[in-house]
Short mmCIF file of C-alpha atoms in Angstrom, two decimals:
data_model
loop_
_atom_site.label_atom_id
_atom_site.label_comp_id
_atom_site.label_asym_id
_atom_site.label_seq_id
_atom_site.Cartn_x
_atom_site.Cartn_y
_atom_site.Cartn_z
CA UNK A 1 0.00 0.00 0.00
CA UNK A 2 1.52 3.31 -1.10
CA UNK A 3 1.41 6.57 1.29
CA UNK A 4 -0.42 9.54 0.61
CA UNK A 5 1.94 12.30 -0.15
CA UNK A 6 2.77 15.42 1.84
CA UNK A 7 1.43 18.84 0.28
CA UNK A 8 1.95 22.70 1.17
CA UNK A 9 -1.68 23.27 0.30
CA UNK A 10 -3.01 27.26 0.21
CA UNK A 11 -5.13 27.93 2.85
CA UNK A 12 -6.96 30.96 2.51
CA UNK A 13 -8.82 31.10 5.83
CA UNK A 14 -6.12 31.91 7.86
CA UNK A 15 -5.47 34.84 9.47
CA UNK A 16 -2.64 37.25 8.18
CA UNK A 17 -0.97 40.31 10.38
CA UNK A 18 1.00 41.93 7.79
CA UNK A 19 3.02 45.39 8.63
CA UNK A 20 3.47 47.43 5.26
CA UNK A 21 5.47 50.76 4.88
CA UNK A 22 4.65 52.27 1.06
CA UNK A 23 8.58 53.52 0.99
CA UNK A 24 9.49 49.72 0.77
CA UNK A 25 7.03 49.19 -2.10
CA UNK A 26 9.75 49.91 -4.64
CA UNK A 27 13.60 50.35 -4.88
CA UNK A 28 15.49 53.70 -4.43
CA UNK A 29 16.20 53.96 -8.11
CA UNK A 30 12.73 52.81 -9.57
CA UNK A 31 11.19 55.58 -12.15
CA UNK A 32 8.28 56.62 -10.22
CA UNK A 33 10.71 58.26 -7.52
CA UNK A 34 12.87 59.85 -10.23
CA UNK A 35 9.40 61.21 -11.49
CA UNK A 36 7.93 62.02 -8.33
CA UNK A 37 11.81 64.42 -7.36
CA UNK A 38 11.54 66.12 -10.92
CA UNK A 39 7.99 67.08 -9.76
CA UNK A 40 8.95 68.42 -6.57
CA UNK A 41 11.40 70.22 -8.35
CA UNK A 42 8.90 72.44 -10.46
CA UNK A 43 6.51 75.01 -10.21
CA UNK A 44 2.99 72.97 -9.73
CA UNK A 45 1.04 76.54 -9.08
CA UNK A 46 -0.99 76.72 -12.17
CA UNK A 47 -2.21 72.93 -11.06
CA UNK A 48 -2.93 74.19 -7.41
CA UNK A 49 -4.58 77.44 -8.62
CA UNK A 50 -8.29 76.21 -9.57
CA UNK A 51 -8.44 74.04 -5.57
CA UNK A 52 -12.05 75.68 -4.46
CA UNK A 53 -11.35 73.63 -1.28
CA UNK A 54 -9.38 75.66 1.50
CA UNK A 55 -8.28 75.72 4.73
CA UNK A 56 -11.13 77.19 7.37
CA UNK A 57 -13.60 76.34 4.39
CA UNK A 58 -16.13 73.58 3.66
CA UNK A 59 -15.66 71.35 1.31
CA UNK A 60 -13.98 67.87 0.31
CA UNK A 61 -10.37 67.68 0.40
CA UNK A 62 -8.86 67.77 -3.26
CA UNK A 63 -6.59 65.55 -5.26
CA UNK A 64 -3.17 66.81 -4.66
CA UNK A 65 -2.26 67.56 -8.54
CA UNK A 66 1.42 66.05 -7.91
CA UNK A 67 -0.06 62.94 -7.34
CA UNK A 68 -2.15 62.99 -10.49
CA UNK A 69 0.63 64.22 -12.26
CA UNK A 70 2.89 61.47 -10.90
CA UNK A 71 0.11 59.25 -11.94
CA UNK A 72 -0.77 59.86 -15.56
CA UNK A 73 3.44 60.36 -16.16
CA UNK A 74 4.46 57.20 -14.81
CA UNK A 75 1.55 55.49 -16.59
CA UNK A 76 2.31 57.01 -20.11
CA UNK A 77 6.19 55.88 -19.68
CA UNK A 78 4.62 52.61 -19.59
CA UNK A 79 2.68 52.90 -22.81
CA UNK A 80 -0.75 53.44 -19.99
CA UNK A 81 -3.12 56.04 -21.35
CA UNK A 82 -6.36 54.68 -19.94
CA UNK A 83 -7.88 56.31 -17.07
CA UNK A 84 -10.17 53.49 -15.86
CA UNK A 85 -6.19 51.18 -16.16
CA UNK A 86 -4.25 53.92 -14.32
CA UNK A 87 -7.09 54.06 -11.65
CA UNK A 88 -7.02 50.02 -11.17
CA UNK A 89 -3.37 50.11 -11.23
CA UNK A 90 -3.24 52.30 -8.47
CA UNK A 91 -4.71 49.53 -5.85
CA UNK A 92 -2.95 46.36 -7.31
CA UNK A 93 0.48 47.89 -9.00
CA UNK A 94 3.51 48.94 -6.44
CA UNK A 95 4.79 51.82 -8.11
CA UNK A 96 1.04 53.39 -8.25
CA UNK A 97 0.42 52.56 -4.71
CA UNK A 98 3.32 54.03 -3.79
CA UNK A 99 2.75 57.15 -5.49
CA UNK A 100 -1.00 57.49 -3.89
CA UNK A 101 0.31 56.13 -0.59
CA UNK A 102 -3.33 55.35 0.55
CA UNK A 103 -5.12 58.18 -1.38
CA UNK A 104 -8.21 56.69 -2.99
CA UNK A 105 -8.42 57.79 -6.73
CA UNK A 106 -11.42 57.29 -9.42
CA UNK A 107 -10.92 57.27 -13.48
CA UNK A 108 -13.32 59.98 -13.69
CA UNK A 109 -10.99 62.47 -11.46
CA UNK A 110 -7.82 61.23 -13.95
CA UNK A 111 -9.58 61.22 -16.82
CA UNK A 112 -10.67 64.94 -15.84
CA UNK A 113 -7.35 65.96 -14.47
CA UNK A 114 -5.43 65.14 -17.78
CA UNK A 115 -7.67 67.29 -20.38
CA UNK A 116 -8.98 70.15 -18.28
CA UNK A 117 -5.32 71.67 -17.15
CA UNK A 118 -4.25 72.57 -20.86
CA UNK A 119 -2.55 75.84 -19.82
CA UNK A 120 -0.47 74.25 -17.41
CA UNK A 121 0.40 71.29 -18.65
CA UNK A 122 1.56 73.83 -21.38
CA UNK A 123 3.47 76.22 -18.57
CA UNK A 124 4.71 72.53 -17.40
CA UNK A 125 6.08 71.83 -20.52
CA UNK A 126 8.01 74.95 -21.33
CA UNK A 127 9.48 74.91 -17.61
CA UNK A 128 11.06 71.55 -18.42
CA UNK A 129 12.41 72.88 -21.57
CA UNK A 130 14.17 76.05 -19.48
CA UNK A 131 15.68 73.86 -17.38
CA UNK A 132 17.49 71.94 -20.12
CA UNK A 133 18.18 75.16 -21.91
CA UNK A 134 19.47 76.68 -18.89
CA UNK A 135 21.71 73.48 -18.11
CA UNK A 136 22.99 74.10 -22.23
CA UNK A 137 21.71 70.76 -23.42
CA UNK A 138 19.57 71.89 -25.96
CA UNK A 139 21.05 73.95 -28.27
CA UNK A 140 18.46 74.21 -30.65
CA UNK A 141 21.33 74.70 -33.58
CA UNK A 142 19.50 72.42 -35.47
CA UNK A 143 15.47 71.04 -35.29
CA UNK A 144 14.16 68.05 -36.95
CA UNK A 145 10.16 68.30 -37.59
CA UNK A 146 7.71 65.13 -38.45
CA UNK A 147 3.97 64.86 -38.25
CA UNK A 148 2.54 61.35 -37.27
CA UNK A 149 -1.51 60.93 -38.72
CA UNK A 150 -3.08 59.63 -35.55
CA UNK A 151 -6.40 57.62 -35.29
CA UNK A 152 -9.53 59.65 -33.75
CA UNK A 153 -11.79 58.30 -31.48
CA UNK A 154 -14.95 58.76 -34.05
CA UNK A 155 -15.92 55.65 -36.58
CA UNK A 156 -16.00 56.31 -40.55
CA UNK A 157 -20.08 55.20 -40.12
CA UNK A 158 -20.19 58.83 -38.33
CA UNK A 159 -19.40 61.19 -40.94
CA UNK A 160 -22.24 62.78 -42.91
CA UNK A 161 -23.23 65.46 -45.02
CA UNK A 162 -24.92 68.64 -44.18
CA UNK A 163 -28.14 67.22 -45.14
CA UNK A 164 -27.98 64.46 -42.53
CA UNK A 165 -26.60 66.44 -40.11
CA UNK A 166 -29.80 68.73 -39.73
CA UNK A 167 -31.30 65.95 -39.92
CA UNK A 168 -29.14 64.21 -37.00
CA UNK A 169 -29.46 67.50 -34.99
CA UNK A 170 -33.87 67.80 -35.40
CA UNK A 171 -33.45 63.86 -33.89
CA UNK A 172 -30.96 64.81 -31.06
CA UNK A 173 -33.28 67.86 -30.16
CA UNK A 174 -36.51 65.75 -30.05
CA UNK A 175 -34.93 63.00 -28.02
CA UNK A 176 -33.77 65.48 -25.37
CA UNK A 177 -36.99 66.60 -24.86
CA UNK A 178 -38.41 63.92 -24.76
CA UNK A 179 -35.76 62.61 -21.91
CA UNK A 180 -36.77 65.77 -19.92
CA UNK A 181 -40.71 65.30 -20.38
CA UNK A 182 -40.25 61.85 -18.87
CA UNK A 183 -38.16 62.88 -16.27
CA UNK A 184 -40.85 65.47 -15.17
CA UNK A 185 -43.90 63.16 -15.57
CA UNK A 186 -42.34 60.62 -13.77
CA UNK A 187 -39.13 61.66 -11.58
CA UNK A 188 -39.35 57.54 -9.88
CA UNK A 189 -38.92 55.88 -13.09
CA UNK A 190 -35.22 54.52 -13.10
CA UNK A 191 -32.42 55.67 -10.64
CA UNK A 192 -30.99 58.98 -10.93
CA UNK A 193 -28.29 58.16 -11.71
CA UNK A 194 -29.41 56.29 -15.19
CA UNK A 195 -31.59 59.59 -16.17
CA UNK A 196 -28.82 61.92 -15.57
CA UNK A 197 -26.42 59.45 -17.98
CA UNK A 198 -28.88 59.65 -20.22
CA UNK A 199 -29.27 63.38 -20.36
CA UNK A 200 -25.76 63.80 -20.32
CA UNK A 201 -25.40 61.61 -23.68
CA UNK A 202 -28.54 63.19 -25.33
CA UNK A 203 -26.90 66.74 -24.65
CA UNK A 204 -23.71 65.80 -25.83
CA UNK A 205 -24.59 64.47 -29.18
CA UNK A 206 -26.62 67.35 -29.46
CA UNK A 207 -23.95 69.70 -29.01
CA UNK A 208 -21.53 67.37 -31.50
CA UNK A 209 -24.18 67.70 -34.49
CA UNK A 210 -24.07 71.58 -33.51
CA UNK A 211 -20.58 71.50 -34.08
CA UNK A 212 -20.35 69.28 -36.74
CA UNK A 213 -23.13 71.98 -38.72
CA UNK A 214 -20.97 74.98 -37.60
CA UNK A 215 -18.15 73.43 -39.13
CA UNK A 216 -20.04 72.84 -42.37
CA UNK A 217 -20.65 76.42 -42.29
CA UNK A 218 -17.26 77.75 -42.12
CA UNK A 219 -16.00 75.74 -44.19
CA UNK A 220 -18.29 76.63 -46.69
CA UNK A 221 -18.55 73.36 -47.91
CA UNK A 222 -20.72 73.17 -51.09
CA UNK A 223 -19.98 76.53 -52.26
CA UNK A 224 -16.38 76.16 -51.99
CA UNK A 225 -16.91 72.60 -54.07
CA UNK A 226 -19.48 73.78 -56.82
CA UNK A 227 -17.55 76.61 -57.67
CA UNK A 228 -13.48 74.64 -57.34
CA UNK A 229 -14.72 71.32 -58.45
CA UNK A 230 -17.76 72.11 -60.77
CA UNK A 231 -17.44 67.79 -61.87
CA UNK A 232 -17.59 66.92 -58.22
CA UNK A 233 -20.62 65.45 -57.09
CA UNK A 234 -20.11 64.33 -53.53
CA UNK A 235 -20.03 67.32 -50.49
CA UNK A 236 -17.47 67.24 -47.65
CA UNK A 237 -18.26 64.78 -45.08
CA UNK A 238 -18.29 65.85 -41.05
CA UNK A 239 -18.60 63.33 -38.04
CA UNK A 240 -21.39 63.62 -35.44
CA UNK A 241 -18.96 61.84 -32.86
CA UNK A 242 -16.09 64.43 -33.11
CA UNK A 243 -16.50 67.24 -35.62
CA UNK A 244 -12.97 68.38 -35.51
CA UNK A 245 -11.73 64.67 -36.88
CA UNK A 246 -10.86 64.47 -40.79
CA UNK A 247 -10.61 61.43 -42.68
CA UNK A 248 -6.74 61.28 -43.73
CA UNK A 249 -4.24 58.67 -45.17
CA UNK A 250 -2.18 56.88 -42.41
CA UNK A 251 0.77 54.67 -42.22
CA UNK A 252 -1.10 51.50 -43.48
CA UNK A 253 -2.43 53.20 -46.89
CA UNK A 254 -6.55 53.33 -45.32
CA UNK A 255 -8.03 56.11 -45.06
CA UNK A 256 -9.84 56.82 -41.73
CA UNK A 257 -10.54 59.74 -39.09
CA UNK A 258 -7.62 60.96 -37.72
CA UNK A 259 -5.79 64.01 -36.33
CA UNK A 260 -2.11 65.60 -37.67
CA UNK A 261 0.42 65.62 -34.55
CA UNK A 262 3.62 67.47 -34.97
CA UNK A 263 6.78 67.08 -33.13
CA UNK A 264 10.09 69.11 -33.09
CA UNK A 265 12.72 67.80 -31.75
CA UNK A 266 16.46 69.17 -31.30
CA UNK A 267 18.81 66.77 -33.15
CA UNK A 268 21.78 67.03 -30.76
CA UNK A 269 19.58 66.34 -27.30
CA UNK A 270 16.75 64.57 -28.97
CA UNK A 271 14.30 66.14 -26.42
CA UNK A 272 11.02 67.34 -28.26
CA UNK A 273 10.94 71.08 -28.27
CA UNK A 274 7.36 71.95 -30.00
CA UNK A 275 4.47 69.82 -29.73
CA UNK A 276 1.02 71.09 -32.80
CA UNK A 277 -1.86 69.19 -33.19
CA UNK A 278 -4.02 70.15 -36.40
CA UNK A 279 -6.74 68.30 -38.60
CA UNK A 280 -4.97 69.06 -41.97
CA UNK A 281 -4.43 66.06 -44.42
CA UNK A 282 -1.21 67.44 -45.29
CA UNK A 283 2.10 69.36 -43.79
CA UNK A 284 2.62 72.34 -45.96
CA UNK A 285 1.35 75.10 -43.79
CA UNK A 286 2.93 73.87 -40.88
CA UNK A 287 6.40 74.56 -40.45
CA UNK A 288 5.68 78.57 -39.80
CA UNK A 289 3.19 77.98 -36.55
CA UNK A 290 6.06 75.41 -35.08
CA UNK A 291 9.08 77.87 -35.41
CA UNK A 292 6.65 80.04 -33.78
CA UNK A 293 5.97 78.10 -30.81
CA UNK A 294 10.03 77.04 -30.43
CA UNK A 295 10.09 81.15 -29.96
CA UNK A 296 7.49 81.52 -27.56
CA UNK A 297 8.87 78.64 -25.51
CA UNK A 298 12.60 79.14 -25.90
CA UNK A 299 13.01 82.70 -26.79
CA UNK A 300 15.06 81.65 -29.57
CA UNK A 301 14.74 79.91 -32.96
CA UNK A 302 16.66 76.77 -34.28
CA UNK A 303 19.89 78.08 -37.08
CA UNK A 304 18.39 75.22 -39.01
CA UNK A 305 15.00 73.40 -39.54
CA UNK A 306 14.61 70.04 -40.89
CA UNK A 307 11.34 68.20 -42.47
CA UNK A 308 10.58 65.79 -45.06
CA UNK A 309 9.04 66.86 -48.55
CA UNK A 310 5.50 67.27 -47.55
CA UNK A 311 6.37 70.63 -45.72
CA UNK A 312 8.14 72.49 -48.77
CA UNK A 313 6.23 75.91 -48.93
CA UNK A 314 8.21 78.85 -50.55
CA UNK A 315 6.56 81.46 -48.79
CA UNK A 316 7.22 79.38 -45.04
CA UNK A 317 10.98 78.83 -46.66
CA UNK A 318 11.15 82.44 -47.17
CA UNK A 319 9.65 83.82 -44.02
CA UNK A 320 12.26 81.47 -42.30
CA UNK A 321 14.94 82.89 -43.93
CA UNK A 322 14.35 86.48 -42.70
CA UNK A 323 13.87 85.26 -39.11
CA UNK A 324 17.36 83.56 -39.70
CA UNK A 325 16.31 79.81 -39.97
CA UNK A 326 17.90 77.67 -42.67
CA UNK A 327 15.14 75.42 -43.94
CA UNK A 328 15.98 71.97 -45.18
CA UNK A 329 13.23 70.32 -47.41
CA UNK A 330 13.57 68.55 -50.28
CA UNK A 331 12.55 69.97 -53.07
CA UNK A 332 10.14 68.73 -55.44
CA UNK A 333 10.55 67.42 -59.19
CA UNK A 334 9.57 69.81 -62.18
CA UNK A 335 8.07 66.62 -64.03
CA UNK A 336 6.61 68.75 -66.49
CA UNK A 337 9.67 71.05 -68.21
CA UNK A 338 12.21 69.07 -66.45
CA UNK A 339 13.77 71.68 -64.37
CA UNK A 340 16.64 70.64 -62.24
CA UNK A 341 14.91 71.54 -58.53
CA UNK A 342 18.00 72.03 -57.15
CA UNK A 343 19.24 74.90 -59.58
CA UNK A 344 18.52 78.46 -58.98
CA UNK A 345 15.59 79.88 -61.20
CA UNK A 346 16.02 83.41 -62.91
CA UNK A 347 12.25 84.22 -61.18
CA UNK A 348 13.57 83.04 -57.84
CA UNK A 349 14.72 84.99 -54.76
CA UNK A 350 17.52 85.41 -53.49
CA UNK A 351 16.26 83.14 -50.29
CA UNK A 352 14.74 80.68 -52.30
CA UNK A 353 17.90 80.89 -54.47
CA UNK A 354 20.02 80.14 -51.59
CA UNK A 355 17.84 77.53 -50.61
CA UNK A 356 18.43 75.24 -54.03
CA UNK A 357 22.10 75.59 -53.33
CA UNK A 358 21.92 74.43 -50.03
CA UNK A 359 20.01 71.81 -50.69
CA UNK A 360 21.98 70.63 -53.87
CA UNK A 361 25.22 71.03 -51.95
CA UNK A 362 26.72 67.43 -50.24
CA UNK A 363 27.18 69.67 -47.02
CA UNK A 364 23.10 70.21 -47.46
CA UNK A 365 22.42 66.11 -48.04
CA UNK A 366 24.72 65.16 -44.82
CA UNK A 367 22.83 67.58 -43.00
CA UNK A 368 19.41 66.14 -43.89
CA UNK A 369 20.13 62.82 -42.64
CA UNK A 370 19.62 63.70 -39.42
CA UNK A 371 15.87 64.62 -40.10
CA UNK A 372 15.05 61.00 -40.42
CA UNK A 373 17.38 59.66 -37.75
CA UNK A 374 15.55 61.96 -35.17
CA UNK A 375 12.04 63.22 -35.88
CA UNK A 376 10.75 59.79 -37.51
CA UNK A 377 12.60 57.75 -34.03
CA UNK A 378 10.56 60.06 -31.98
CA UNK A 379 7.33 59.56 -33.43
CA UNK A 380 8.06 55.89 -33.12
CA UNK A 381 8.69 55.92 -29.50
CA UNK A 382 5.39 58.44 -28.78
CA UNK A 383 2.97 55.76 -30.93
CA UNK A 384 4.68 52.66 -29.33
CA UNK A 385 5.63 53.16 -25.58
CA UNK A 386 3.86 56.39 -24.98
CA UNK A 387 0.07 56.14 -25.27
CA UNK A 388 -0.35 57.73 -29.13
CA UNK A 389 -0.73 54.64 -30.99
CA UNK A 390 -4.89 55.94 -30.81
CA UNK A 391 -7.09 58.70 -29.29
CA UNK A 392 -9.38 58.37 -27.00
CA UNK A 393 -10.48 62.23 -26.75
CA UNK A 394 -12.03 64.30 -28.93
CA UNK A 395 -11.24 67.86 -30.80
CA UNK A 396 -8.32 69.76 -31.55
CA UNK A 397 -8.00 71.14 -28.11
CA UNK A 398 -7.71 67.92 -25.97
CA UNK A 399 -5.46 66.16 -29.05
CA UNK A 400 -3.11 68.43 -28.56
CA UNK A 401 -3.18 68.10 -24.59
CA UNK A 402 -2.96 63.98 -25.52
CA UNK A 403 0.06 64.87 -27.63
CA UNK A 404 1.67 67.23 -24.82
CA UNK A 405 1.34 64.88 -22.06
CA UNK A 406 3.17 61.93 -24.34
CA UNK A 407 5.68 64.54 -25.47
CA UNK A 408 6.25 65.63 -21.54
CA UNK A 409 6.85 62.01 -21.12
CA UNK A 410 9.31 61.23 -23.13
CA UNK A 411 11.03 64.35 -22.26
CA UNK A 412 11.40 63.29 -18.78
CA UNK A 413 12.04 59.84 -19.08
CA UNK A 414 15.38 60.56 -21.38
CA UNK A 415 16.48 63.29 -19.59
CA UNK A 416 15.68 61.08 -16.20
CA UNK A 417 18.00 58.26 -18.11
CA UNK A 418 20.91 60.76 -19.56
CA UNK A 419 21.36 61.89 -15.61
CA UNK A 420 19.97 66.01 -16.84
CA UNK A 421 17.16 65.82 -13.97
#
């Protein structure tokens, strides 16, 4: 007769006394510290500035915004850009329960936190930038640009024409009031909580089709077509979901909604220096508003600029010249009369002259390596490991928060590795 065998079997009835300290939840070198000291480092005011709740005041106690922060940075260095995730994280996952330290947190307060504080996320993001500056590793000598076509949060089914979207708006009218009527006839039917979900959803696809129409009408979409494109039958196309989204051309050759994110990033650091966010299918009209914002957040402009052919605009080459910025595009091909792009034309100027030279030169083509090498790396990093593989928000204004936050990110994280913070 054979014995039984002798198990450790769990036994989850017992009775545990466990002592925890959150400074032992991770190691003196884990990233969540090294985010958490850069944080205490900078000036949080514009965060701490909207608080209603005060001392010798009623009220709940607020968030402290260095915790959020902390949260939502640590999460996107992870490739975490889900509220609802970051909020579960931050009762099973070390490193988040060590950066609440027993505050209790909701996904409605993160997912708030990251797309109302625009301004200061903004003010955030230039501080970081004037400490590098200020510690001379950016030089901003020379700035590589690349936009990256982002997928929207809005489905291709959404887009219609201004037709349907009257339509869509007499329907999103009628089913609000009819919400309210039942409401008032019967303020027992359902919880509260359902009706005022409901009423919340009603108004906000009314206000999308309002938007969606208003954006019909400055675009000036059928006049603008019948009298460009007198052959073209079919009108511009708006979504109901997010009214800012255009349908564009991404990586994988389909065409779906999507937003335009730009990036600038100074070749010799490889820290991002100007984050844009627009809904235009292409890149020509977008190297002027970026050497702009370098300005306003450096004070300075890059000696020379760097972008890929879909940004060559003579008039944006031109004005860059008389600001002092040497622009390096390629040009394109005169397919037509054959023209030699890269040889001064008797009708050009003398900046656009200069311009073929440079770019004919070999100094010019060594130069332009670098574009590719930096701005098109960067992108890949921001879609893969920091959240902007797809959007969950919608319209221009939050996009480009998204696209700050990710940029913020990665700004921290290599300067965190390189030893500059």
């Amino acid at each position: 007769m054979s014995e039984e065998v002798r198990l450790r079997e769990p036994d989850r009835k017992q009775l545990i006394l466990q002592t925890m300290d959150y400074e032992t939840l991770i190691g003196a070198e884990h990233p969540a510290r090294a985010i958490w000291r850069v944080l205490e480092g900078l000036d949080l005011s514009r965060f701490y500035a909207p608080i209603k709740a005060r001392e010798n005041a009623p009220g709940r106690d607020a968030s402290d915004p260095r915790m959020l922060l902390a949260l939502w940075l640590y999460g996107l260095s992870a490739g975490v850009n889900s509220a609802r995730e970051i909020a579960r994280l931050s009762t099973e996952h070390a490193a988040y329960r060590w950066i609440c330290a027993g505050v209790s947190i909701n996904y409605h307060t993160l997912s708030d936190f990251r797309s109302r504080h625009g301004a200061a996320l903004d003010e955030l993001f230039t501080q970081v930038l004037g400490l590098l500056l200020d510690q001379h590793l950016i030089t901003l000598y020379r700035v590589a640009q690349d936009g990256t076509r982002v997928r929207a949060s809005a489905g291709a089914a959404s887009f219609r024409r201004k037709t349907r979207l009257k339509a869509c708006m007499r329907a999103a009218r009628a089913h609000l009031e009819r919400l309210n009527a039942e409401a008032a006839q019967d303020p027992t039917q359902g919880s509260a909580r359902q009706r005022a979900a409901e009423l919340r959803a009603a108004r906000e696809y009314e206000e999308r089709c309002q938007r969606a129409l208003a954006q019909a009408a400055k675009l000036g979409a059928h006049k603008a077509e019948a009298k460009n494109h007198p052959q073209r039958t079919t009108a511009t196309r708006l979504s109901t979901t997010d009214p800012e989204a255009r349908v564009m051309k991404l990586a994988d050759g389909g065409f779906r909604p999507a937003y335009n994110l730009q990036f600038a990033t100074d070749t010799a650091s490889r820290i991002i220096v100007g984050v844009g966010a627009c809904n235009a299918g292409t890149d020509s009209q977008q190297l002027a508003p970026m050497l702009d914002q370098i300005e306003r957040r450096t004070a300075a402009v890059p000696g020379q600029h760097l972008a890929d052919g879909g940004y060559l605009n003579f008039a944006a080459v031109e004005r860059a010249a008389a600001r002092g910025v040497k622009v390096f595009v390629p040009p394109r091909e005169n397919r037509t009369y054959h023209i030699d792009p890269l040889t001064p034309q008797p009708r050009d100027s003398a900046a656009i002259a200069e311009y073929r030279k440079r770019m004919g030169s070999a100094e010019g083509k060594r130069i332009y390596l670098e574009r590719a090498a930096t701005a098109e790396t960067v992108n890949a990093d921001l879609k893969t490991w920091r959240g902007l593989d797809r959007l969950l928000v919608r319209g221009i204004s939050k996009v480009l928060i998204v696209a700050t936050w990710s940029a913020l990110v990665y700004n921290l994280m290599r300067s965190i590795k390189m030893g500059w913070l």
